PDB file of C-alpha atoms and ligand atoms in Angstrom:
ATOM      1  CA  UNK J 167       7.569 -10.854  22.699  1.00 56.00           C
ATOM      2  CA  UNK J 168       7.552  -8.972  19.579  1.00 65.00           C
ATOM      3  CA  UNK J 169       9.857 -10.442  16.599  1.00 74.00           C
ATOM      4  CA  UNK J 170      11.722  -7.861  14.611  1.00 85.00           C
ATOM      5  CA  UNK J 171       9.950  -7.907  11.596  1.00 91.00           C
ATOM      6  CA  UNK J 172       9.655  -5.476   9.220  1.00 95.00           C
ATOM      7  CA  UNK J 173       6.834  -5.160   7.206  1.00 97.00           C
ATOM      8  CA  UNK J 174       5.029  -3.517   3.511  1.00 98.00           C
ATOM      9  CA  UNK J 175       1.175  -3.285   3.266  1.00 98.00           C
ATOM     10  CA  UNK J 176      -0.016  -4.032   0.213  1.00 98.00           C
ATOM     11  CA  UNK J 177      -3.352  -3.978  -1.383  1.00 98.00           C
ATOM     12  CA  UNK J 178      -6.240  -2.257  -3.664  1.00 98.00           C
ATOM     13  CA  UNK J 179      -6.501   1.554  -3.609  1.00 98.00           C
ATOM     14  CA  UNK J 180      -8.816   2.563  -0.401  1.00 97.00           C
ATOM     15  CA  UNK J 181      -8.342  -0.963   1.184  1.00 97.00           C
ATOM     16  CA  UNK J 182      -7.228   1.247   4.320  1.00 96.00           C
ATOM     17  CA  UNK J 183      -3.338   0.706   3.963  1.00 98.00           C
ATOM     18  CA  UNK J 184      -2.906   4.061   4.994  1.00 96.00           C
ATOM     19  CA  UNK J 185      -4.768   3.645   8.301  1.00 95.00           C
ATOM     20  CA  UNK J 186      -3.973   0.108   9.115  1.00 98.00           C
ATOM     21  CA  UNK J 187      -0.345   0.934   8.791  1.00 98.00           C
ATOM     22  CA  UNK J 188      -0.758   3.729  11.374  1.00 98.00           C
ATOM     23  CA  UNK J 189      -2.076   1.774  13.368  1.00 98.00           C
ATOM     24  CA  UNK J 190       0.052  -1.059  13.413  1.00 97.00           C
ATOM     25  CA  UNK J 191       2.926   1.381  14.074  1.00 97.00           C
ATOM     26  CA  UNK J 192       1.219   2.810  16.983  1.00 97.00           C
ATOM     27  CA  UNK J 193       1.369  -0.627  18.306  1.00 96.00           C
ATOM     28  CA  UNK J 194       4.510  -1.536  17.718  1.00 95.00           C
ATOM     29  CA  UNK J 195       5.930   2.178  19.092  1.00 95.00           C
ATOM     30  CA  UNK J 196       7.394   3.156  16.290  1.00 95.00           C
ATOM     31  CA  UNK J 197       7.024   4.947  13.249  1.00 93.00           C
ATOM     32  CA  UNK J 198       5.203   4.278   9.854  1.00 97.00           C
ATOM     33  CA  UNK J 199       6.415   5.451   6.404  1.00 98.00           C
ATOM     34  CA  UNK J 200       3.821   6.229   3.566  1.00 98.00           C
ATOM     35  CA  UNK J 201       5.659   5.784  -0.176  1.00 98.00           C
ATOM     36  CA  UNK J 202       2.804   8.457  -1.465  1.00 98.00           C
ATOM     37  CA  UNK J 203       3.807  11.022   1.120  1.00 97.00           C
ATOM     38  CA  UNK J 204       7.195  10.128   1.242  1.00 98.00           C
ATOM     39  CA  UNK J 205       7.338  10.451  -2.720  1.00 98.00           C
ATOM     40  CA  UNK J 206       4.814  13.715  -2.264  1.00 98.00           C
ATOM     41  CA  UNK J 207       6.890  15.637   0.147  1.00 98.00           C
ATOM     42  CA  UNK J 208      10.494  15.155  -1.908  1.00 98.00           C
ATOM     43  CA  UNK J 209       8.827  15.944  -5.351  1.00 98.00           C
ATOM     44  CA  UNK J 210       6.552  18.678  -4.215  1.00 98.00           C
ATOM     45  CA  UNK J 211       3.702  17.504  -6.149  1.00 97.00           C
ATOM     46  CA  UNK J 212       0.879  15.371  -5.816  1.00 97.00           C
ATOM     47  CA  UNK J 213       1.109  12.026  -6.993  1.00 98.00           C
ATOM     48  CA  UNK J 214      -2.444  12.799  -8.773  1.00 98.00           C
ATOM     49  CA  UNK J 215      -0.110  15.901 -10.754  1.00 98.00           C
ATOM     50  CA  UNK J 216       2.512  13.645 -11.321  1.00 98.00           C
ATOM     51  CA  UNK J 217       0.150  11.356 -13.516  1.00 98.00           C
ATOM     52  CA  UNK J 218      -1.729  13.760 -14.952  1.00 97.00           C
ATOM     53  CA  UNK J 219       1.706  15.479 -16.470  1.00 98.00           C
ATOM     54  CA  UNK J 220       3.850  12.522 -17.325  1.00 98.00           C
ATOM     55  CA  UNK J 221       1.622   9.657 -17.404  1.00 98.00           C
ATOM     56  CA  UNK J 222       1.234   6.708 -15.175  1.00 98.00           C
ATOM     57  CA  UNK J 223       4.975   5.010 -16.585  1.00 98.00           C
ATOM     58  CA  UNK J 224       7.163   8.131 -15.350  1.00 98.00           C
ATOM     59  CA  UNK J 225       5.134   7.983 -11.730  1.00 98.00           C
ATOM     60  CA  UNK J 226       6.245   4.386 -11.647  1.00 98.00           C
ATOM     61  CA  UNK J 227      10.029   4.774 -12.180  1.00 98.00           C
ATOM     62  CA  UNK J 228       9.615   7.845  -9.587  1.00 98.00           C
ATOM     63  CA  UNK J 229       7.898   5.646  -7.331  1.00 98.00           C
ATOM     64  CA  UNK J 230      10.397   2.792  -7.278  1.00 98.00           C
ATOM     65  CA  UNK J 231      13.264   4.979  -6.429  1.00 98.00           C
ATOM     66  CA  UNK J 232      11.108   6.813  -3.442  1.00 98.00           C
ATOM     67  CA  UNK J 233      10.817   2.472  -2.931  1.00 98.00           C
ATOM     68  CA  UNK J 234      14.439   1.875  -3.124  1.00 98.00           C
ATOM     69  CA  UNK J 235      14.955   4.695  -0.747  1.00 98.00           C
ATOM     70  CA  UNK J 236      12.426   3.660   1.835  1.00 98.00           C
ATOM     71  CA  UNK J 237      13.995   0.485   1.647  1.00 97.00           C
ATOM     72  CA  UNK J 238      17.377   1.505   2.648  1.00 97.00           C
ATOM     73  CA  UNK J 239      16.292   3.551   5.757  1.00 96.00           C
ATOM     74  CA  UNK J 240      17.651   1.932   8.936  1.00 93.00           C
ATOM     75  CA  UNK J 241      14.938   2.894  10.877  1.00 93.00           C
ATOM     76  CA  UNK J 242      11.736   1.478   8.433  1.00 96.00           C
ATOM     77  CA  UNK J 243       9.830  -0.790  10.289  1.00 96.00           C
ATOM     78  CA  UNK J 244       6.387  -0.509   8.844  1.00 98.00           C
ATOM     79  CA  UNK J 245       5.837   0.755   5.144  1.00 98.00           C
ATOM     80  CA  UNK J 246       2.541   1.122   3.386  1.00 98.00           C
ATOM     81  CA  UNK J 247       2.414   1.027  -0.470  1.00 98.00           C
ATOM     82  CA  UNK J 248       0.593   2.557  -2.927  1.00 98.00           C
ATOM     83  CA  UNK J 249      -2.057   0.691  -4.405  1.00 98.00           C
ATOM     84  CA  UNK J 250       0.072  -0.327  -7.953  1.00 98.00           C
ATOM     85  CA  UNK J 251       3.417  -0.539  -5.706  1.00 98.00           C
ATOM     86  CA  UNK J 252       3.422  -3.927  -5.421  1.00 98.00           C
ATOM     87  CA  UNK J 253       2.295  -5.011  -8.949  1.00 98.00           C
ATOM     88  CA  UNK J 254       5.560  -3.546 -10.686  1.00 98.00           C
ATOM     89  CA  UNK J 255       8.154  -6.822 -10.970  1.00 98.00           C
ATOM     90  CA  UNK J 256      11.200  -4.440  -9.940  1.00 98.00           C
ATOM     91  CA  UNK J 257       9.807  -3.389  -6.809  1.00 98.00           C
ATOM     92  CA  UNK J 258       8.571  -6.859  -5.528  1.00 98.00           C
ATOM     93  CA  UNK J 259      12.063  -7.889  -6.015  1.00 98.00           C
ATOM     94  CA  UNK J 260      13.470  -5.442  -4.148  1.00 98.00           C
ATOM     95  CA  UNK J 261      11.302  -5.592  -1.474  1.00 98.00           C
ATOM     96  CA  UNK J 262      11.430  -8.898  -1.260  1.00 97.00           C
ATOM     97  CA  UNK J 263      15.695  -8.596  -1.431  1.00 97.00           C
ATOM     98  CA  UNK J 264      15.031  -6.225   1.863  1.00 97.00           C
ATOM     99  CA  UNK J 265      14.012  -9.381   3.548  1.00 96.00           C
ATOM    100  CA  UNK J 266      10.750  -7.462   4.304  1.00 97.00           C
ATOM    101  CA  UNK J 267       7.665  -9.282   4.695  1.00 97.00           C
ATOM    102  CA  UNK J 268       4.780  -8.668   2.808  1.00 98.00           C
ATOM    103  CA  UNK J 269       1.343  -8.178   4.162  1.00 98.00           C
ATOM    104  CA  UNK J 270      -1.768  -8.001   1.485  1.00 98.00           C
ATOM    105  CA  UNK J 271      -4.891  -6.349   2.820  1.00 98.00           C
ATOM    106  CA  UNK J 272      -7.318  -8.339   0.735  1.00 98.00           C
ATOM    107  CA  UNK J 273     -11.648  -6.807   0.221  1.00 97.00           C
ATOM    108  CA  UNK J 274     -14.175  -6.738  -2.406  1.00 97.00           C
ATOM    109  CA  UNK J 275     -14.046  -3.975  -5.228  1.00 98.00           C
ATOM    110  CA  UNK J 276     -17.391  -2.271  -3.681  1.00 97.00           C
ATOM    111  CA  UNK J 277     -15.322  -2.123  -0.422  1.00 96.00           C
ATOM    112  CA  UNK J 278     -12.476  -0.535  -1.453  1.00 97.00           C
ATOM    113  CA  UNK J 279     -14.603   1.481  -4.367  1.00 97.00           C
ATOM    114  CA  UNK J 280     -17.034   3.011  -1.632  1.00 96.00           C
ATOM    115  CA  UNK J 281     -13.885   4.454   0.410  1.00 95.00           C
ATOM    116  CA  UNK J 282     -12.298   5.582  -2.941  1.00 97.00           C
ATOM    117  CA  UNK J 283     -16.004   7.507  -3.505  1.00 95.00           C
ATOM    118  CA  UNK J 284     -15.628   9.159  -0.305  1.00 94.00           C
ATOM    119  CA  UNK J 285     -12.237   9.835  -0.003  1.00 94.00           C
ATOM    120  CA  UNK J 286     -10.565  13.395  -0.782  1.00 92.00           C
ATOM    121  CA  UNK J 287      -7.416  11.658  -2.298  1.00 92.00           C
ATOM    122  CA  UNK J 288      -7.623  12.404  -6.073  1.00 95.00           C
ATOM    123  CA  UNK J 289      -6.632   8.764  -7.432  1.00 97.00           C
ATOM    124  CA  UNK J 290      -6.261   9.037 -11.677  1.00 96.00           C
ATOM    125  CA  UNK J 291      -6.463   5.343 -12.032  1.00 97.00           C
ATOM    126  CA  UNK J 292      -9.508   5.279 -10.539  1.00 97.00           C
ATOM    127  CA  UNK J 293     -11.617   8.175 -11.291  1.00 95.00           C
ATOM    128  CA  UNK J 294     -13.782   6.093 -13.553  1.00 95.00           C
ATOM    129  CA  UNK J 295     -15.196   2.663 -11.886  1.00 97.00           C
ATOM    130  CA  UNK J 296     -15.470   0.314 -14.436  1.00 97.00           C
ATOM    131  CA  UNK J 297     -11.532   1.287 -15.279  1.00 97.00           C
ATOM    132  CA  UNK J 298     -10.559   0.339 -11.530  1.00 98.00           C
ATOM    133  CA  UNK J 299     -12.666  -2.678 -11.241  1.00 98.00           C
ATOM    134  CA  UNK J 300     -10.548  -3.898 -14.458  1.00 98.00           C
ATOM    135  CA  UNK J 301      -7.404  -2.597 -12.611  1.00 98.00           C
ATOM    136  CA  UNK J 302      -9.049  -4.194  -9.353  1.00 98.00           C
ATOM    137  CA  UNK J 303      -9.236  -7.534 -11.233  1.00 98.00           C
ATOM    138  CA  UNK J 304      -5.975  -7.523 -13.381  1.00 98.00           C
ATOM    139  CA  UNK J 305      -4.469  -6.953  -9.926  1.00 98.00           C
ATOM    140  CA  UNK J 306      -5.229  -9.817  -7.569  1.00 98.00           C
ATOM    141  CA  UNK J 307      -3.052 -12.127  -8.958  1.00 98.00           C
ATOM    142  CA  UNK J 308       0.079  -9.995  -7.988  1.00 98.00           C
ATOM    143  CA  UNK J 309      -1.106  -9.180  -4.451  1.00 98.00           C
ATOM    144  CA  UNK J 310      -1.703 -13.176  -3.828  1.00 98.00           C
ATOM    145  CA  UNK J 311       2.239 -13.190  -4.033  1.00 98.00           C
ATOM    146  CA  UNK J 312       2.377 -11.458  -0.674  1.00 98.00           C
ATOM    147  CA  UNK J 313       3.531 -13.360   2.138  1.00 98.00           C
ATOM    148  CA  UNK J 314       0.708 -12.807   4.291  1.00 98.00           C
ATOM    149  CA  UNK J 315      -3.176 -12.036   3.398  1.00 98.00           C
ATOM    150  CA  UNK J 316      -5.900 -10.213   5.937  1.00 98.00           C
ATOM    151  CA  UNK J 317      -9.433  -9.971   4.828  1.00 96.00           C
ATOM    152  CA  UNK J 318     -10.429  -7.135   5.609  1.00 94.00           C
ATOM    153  CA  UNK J 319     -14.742  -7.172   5.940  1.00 90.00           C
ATOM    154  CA  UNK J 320     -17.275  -4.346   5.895  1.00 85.00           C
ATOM    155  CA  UNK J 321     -17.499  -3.719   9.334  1.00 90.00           C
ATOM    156  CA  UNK J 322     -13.695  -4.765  10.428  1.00 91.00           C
ATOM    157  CA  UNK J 323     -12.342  -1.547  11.914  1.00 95.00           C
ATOM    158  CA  UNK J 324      -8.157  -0.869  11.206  1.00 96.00           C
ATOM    159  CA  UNK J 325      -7.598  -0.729  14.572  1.00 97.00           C
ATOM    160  CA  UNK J 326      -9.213  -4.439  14.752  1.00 97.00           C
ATOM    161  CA  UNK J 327      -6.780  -5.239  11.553  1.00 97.00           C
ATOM    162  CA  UNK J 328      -3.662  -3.757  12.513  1.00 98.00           C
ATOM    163  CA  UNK J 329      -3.894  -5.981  16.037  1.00 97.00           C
ATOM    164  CA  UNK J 330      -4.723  -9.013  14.199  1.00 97.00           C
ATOM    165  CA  UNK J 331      -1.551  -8.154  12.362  1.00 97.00           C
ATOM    166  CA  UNK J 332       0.280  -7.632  15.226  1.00 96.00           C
ATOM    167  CA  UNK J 333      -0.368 -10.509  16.853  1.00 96.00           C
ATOM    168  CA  UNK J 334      -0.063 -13.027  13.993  1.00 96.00           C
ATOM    169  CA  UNK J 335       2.904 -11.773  11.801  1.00 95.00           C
ATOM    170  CA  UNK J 336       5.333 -10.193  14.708  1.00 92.00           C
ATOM    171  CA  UNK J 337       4.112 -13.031  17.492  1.00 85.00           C
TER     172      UNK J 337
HETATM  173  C1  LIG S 406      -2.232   3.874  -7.158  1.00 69.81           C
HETATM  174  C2  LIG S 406      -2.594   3.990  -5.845  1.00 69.81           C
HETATM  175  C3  LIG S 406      -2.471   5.238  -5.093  1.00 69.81           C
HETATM  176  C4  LIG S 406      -1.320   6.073  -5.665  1.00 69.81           C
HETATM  177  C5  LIG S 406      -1.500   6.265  -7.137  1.00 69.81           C
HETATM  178  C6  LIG S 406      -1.567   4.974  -7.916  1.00 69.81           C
HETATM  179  C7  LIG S 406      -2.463   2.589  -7.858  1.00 69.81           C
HETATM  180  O1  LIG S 406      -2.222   4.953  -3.694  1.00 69.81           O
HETATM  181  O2  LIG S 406      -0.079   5.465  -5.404  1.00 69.81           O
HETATM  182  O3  LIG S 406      -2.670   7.027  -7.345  1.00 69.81           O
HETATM  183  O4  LIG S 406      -1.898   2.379  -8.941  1.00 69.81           O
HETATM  184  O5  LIG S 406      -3.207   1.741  -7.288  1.00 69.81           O
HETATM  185  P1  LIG S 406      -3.378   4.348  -2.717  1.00 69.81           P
HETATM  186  O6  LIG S 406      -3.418   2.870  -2.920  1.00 69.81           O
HETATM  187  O7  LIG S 406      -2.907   4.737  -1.363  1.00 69.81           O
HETATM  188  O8  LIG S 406      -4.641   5.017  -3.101  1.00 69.81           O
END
């Protein structure tokens, strides 16, 4: 039996939010929302072009309305975050005011750095890696706030994630 949970995936940029999410949608039969796509596809820009014109404060106040609208959709049952989603105050309170629970997809930097390396998303805060280790690091005390935490290893695939979350946080 399946509980009616609703949940956000949280966690370092290339932890495999993205995928897990997917995933865990897949599962569930229903559909996933991405905040960087959703926030992508209604301002017509990247979120890398966003930055890079107005600066990392400006994407944040976009992103937590794209938030507070993801929030409100009757039919959101499995949300993944960007990577600095979760770290803003505002939008952990409102997520939190949802009644959505909180999943943090926790790996080492190198983990998350080596998929950021080979990954075609163009991520400004971490084009340099000794700035997104710092970010990395400055980070972990916000996603230990999240209600639930999955380690995810080297060789754990998402498929292998997303049924683990499945079966523990909607059992
Ligand atoms: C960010 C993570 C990115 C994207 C933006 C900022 C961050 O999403 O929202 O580049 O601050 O960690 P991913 O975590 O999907 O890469």
């Amino acid at each position: 039996m399946v509980s009616e949970r609703r949940i956000v995936l949280t966690g370092f940029m290339g932890v495999g939010k993205s995928s897990v999410a997917r995933h865990v949608a897949h599962l569930l039969k229903t559909k996933r929302i991405d905040l960087d796509q959703e926030l992508e596809h209604g301002e017509r820009r990247t979120v890398a072009e966003i930055i890079d014109a107005e600066g990392e404060s400006a994407f944040r106040e976009i992103e937590s309305n794209y938030l507070r609208r993801a929030l409100d959709r009757p039919d959101l049952r499995v949300l993944s975050l960007g990577g600095g989603t979760w770290t803003v105050d505002r939008n952990r309170e409102m997520i939190k005011a949802s009644g959505m629970t909180s999943v943090w997809l926790e790996s080492t930097f190198e983990h998350c750095w080596l998929n950021i390396a080979f990954s075609r998303k163009d991520r400004p805060l971490a084009r340099d890696k000794q700035r997104a280790f710092e970010l990395f690091q400055q980070r972990q005390k916000y996603y230990a706030l999240a209600d639930w935490h999955f380690v995810i290893r080297a060789d754990s695939t998402s498929f292998d994630v997303a049924k683990q979350i499945v079966e523990q946080v909607f059992s």
